[in-house]
Amino acid sequence: MRKAILGALAAAVLGFSITTALAGEADVIAVEAVQEGDNTWRFSVTVRHADEGWDHYADRWQVVAPDGTVLGTRVLLHPHENEQPFTRSLGGVVIPEGVDQVVVRAHDSVHGDGGAEIQVKLKR
């Protein structure tokens, strides 16, 4: 009986691990950057992630300077299970003088950062 209980428990834990692994990390698959003002930009970012509901979903994306400074964050307030990939925008991102490229990365609620990123060269 004890072996059966342990086996069922192991299967449940393993099943959860497999499900979590299937969703993978959030990937940035496209970025459009448009200059709004002297040093402000609007980013439209397309993210792909196999959202599984509130326990595992892409929950933000960020614009990051070459030195690692986060210049802008777009918080994603809900899962996008039925809308993949999806695009969201963020305006008013201040890009300091001298910064001519940024990285856009996505984050999910289980894996954190780590999916595909896109490096964007800014044309002023």
PDB file of C-alpha atoms in Angstrom:
ATOM      1  CA  MET A   1       0.000   0.000   0.000  1.00  0.00           C
ATOM      2  CA  ARG A   2       2.798   2.389   0.883  1.00  0.00           C
ATOM      3  CA  LYS A   3       4.468   1.774  -2.512  1.00  0.00           C
ATOM      4  CA  ALA A   4       1.196   2.553  -4.287  1.00  0.00           C
ATOM      5  CA  ILE A   5       0.800   5.824  -2.425  1.00  0.00           C
ATOM      6  CA  LEU A   6       4.410   6.807  -3.094  1.00  0.00           C
ATOM      7  CA  GLY A   7       4.015   5.854  -6.750  1.00  0.00           C
ATOM      8  CA  ALA A   8       0.866   7.951  -7.111  1.00  0.00           C
ATOM      9  CA  LEU A   9       2.558  10.865  -5.381  1.00  0.00           C
ATOM     10  CA  ALA A  10       5.610  10.579  -7.641  1.00  0.00           C
ATOM     11  CA  ALA A  11       3.382  10.456 -10.725  1.00  0.00           C
ATOM     12  CA  ALA A  12       1.516  13.549  -9.594  1.00  0.00           C
ATOM     13  CA  VAL A  13       4.758  15.438  -8.992  1.00  0.00           C
ATOM     14  CA  LEU A  14       6.243  14.225 -12.280  1.00  0.00           C
ATOM     15  CA  GLY A  15       3.074  15.170 -14.152  1.00  0.00           C
ATOM     16  CA  PHE A  16       3.255  18.681 -12.747  1.00  0.00           C
ATOM     17  CA  SER A  17       6.895  18.973 -13.761  1.00  0.00           C
ATOM     18  CA  ILE A  18       6.134  17.849 -17.291  1.00  0.00           C
ATOM     19  CA  THR A  19       3.258  20.321 -17.601  1.00  0.00           C
ATOM     20  CA  THR A  20       5.433  23.165 -16.343  1.00  0.00           C
ATOM     21  CA  ALA A  21       8.226  22.229 -18.736  1.00  0.00           C
ATOM     22  CA  LEU A  22       5.837  22.167 -21.713  1.00  0.00           C
ATOM     23  CA  ALA A  23       4.933  25.826 -21.340  1.00  0.00           C
ATOM     24  CA  GLY A  24       8.611  26.758 -21.451  1.00  0.00           C
ATOM     25  CA  GLU A  25       9.904  30.290 -21.194  1.00  0.00           C
ATOM     26  CA  ALA A  26       8.353  33.423 -22.669  1.00  0.00           C
ATOM     27  CA  ASP A  27       9.897  34.408 -26.006  1.00  0.00           C
ATOM     28  CA  VAL A  28      10.015  37.836 -27.625  1.00  0.00           C
ATOM     29  CA  ILE A  29       9.416  37.184 -31.315  1.00  0.00           C
ATOM     30  CA  ALA A  30       9.029  40.724 -32.721  1.00  0.00           C
ATOM     31  CA  VAL A  31       9.698  44.324 -31.660  1.00  0.00           C
ATOM     32  CA  GLU A  32       8.814  47.654 -33.234  1.00  0.00           C
ATOM     33  CA  ALA A  33      10.474  50.757 -31.738  1.00  0.00           C
ATOM     34  CA  VAL A  34       9.225  54.208 -32.727  1.00  0.00           C
ATOM     35  CA  GLN A  35      10.726  57.446 -31.466  1.00  0.00           C
ATOM     36  CA  GLU A  36       8.040  59.650 -29.855  1.00  0.00           C
ATOM     37  CA  GLY A  37      10.169  62.605 -28.728  1.00  0.00           C
ATOM     38  CA  ASP A  38      13.804  63.575 -28.229  1.00  0.00           C
ATOM     39  CA  ASN A  39      14.601  60.667 -25.904  1.00  0.00           C
ATOM     40  CA  THR A  40      11.276  58.862 -25.611  1.00  0.00           C
ATOM     41  CA  TRP A  41      10.255  55.761 -27.494  1.00  0.00           C
ATOM     42  CA  ARG A  42       7.212  53.541 -27.943  1.00  0.00           C
ATOM     43  CA  PHE A  43       7.787  49.786 -28.099  1.00  0.00           C
ATOM     44  CA  SER A  44       5.308  47.294 -29.546  1.00  0.00           C
ATOM     45  CA  VAL A  45       6.418  43.812 -28.513  1.00  0.00           C
ATOM     46  CA  THR A  46       5.111  40.437 -29.620  1.00  0.00           C
ATOM     47  CA  VAL A  47       5.487  37.622 -27.085  1.00  0.00           C
ATOM     48  CA  ARG A  48       4.883  33.890 -27.483  1.00  0.00           C
ATOM     49  CA  HIS A  49       4.314  31.665 -24.452  1.00  0.00           C
ATOM     50  CA  ALA A  50       2.154  28.611 -23.847  1.00  0.00           C
ATOM     51  CA  ASP A  51       0.189  30.286 -21.048  1.00  0.00           C
ATOM     52  CA  GLU A  52      -1.511  27.730 -18.803  1.00  0.00           C
ATOM     53  CA  GLY A  53      -3.634  30.055 -16.689  1.00  0.00           C
ATOM     54  CA  TRP A  54      -2.826  32.105 -13.616  1.00  0.00           C
ATOM     55  CA  ASP A  55      -0.195  29.655 -12.319  1.00  0.00           C
ATOM     56  CA  HIS A  56       2.033  29.914 -15.415  1.00  0.00           C
ATOM     57  CA  TYR A  57       1.830  32.803 -17.863  1.00  0.00           C
ATOM     58  CA  ALA A  58       3.921  35.528 -19.488  1.00  0.00           C
ATOM     59  CA  ASP A  59       3.583  38.340 -16.958  1.00  0.00           C
ATOM     60  CA  ARG A  60       5.804  41.131 -18.314  1.00  0.00           C
ATOM     61  CA  TRP A  61       8.360  42.291 -20.843  1.00  0.00           C
ATOM     62  CA  GLN A  62      11.187  44.777 -20.400  1.00  0.00           C
ATOM     63  CA  VAL A  63      13.382  47.141 -22.383  1.00  0.00           C
ATOM     64  CA  VAL A  64      16.954  46.839 -21.093  1.00  0.00           C
ATOM     65  CA  ALA A  65      20.021  49.020 -21.773  1.00  0.00           C
ATOM     66  CA  PRO A  66      23.382  47.417 -22.644  1.00  0.00           C
ATOM     67  CA  ASP A  67      24.576  47.968 -19.055  1.00  0.00           C
ATOM     68  CA  GLY A  68      21.592  46.013 -17.673  1.00  0.00           C
ATOM     69  CA  THR A  69      19.516  49.014 -16.594  1.00  0.00           C
ATOM     70  CA  VAL A  70      15.797  48.371 -17.040  1.00  0.00           C
ATOM     71  CA  LEU A  71      14.438  51.331 -18.999  1.00  0.00           C
ATOM     72  CA  GLY A  72      10.824  50.232 -19.256  1.00  0.00           C
ATOM     73  CA  THR A  73       8.531  47.441 -18.078  1.00  0.00           C
ATOM     74  CA  ARG A  74       5.163  46.447 -19.536  1.00  0.00           C
ATOM     75  CA  VAL A  75       3.267  44.406 -16.957  1.00  0.00           C
ATOM     76  CA  LEU A  76       0.886  41.834 -18.439  1.00  0.00           C
ATOM     77  CA  LEU A  77      -2.079  41.636 -16.103  1.00  0.00           C
ATOM     78  CA  HIS A  78      -3.596  38.304 -17.158  1.00  0.00           C
ATOM     79  CA  PRO A  79      -2.847  35.054 -19.032  1.00  0.00           C
ATOM     80  CA  HIS A  80      -3.217  35.005 -22.820  1.00  0.00           C
ATOM     81  CA  GLU A  81      -4.158  31.350 -23.235  1.00  0.00           C
ATOM     82  CA  ASN A  82      -6.321  31.954 -26.302  1.00  0.00           C
ATOM     83  CA  GLU A  83      -4.273  34.742 -27.873  1.00  0.00           C
ATOM     84  CA  GLN A  84      -0.861  33.514 -29.003  1.00  0.00           C
ATOM     85  CA  PRO A  85       1.334  35.155 -29.913  1.00  0.00           C
ATOM     86  CA  PHE A  86       0.152  38.530 -28.620  1.00  0.00           C
ATOM     87  CA  THR A  87       1.386  42.113 -28.990  1.00  0.00           C
ATOM     88  CA  ARG A  88       1.311  44.853 -26.363  1.00  0.00           C
ATOM     89  CA  SER A  89       2.797  48.352 -26.401  1.00  0.00           C
ATOM     90  CA  LEU A  90       4.505  50.689 -23.973  1.00  0.00           C
ATOM     91  CA  GLY A  91       5.124  54.353 -24.677  1.00  0.00           C
ATOM     92  CA  GLY A  92       7.166  56.997 -22.921  1.00  0.00           C
ATOM     93  CA  VAL A  93      10.256  54.826 -22.509  1.00  0.00           C
ATOM     94  CA  VAL A  94      13.185  57.184 -21.929  1.00  0.00           C
ATOM     95  CA  ILE A  95      16.331  56.075 -23.737  1.00  0.00           C
ATOM     96  CA  PRO A  96      19.387  58.019 -22.536  1.00  0.00           C
ATOM     97  CA  GLU A  97      21.605  59.835 -25.027  1.00  0.00           C
ATOM     98  CA  GLY A  98      24.394  57.589 -26.248  1.00  0.00           C
ATOM     99  CA  VAL A  99      22.317  54.403 -25.999  1.00  0.00           C
ATOM    100  CA  ASP A 100      21.789  53.210 -29.556  1.00  0.00           C
ATOM    101  CA  GLN A 101      20.560  49.692 -28.881  1.00  0.00           C
ATOM    102  CA  VAL A 102      18.477  47.883 -26.288  1.00  0.00           C
ATOM    103  CA  VAL A 103      17.414  44.326 -25.557  1.00  0.00           C
ATOM    104  CA  VAL A 104      13.767  43.401 -25.145  1.00  0.00           C
ATOM    105  CA  ARG A 105      13.132  40.364 -22.964  1.00  0.00           C
ATOM    106  CA  ALA A 106      10.018  38.638 -21.660  1.00  0.00           C
ATOM    107  CA  HIS A 107       9.353  37.080 -18.262  1.00  0.00           C
ATOM    108  CA  ASP A 108       6.988  34.354 -17.148  1.00  0.00           C
ATOM    109  CA  SER A 109       5.640  33.565 -13.702  1.00  0.00           C
ATOM    110  CA  VAL A 110       7.432  30.188 -13.410  1.00  0.00           C
ATOM    111  CA  HIS A 111      10.756  30.477 -15.255  1.00  0.00           C
ATOM    112  CA  GLY A 112      11.429  34.194 -14.878  1.00  0.00           C
ATOM    113  CA  ASP A 113      13.633  35.722 -17.598  1.00  0.00           C
ATOM    114  CA  GLY A 114      15.348  33.425 -20.032  1.00  0.00           C
ATOM    115  CA  GLY A 115      13.397  32.977 -23.240  1.00  0.00           C
ATOM    116  CA  ALA A 116      14.330  34.417 -26.626  1.00  0.00           C
ATOM    117  CA  GLU A 117      15.315  38.080 -26.535  1.00  0.00           C
ATOM    118  CA  ILE A 118      15.578  40.597 -29.360  1.00  0.00           C
ATOM    119  CA  GLN A 119      18.293  43.206 -29.669  1.00  0.00           C
ATOM    120  CA  VAL A 120      16.946  46.424 -31.192  1.00  0.00           C
ATOM    121  CA  LYS A 121      19.120  49.051 -32.861  1.00  0.00           C
ATOM    122  CA  LEU A 122      17.552  52.463 -32.350  1.00  0.00           C
ATOM    123  CA  LYS A 123      17.588  54.873 -35.275  1.00  0.00           C
ATOM    124  CA  ARG A 124      17.429  58.453 -33.993  1.00  0.00           C
TER     125      ARG A 124
END
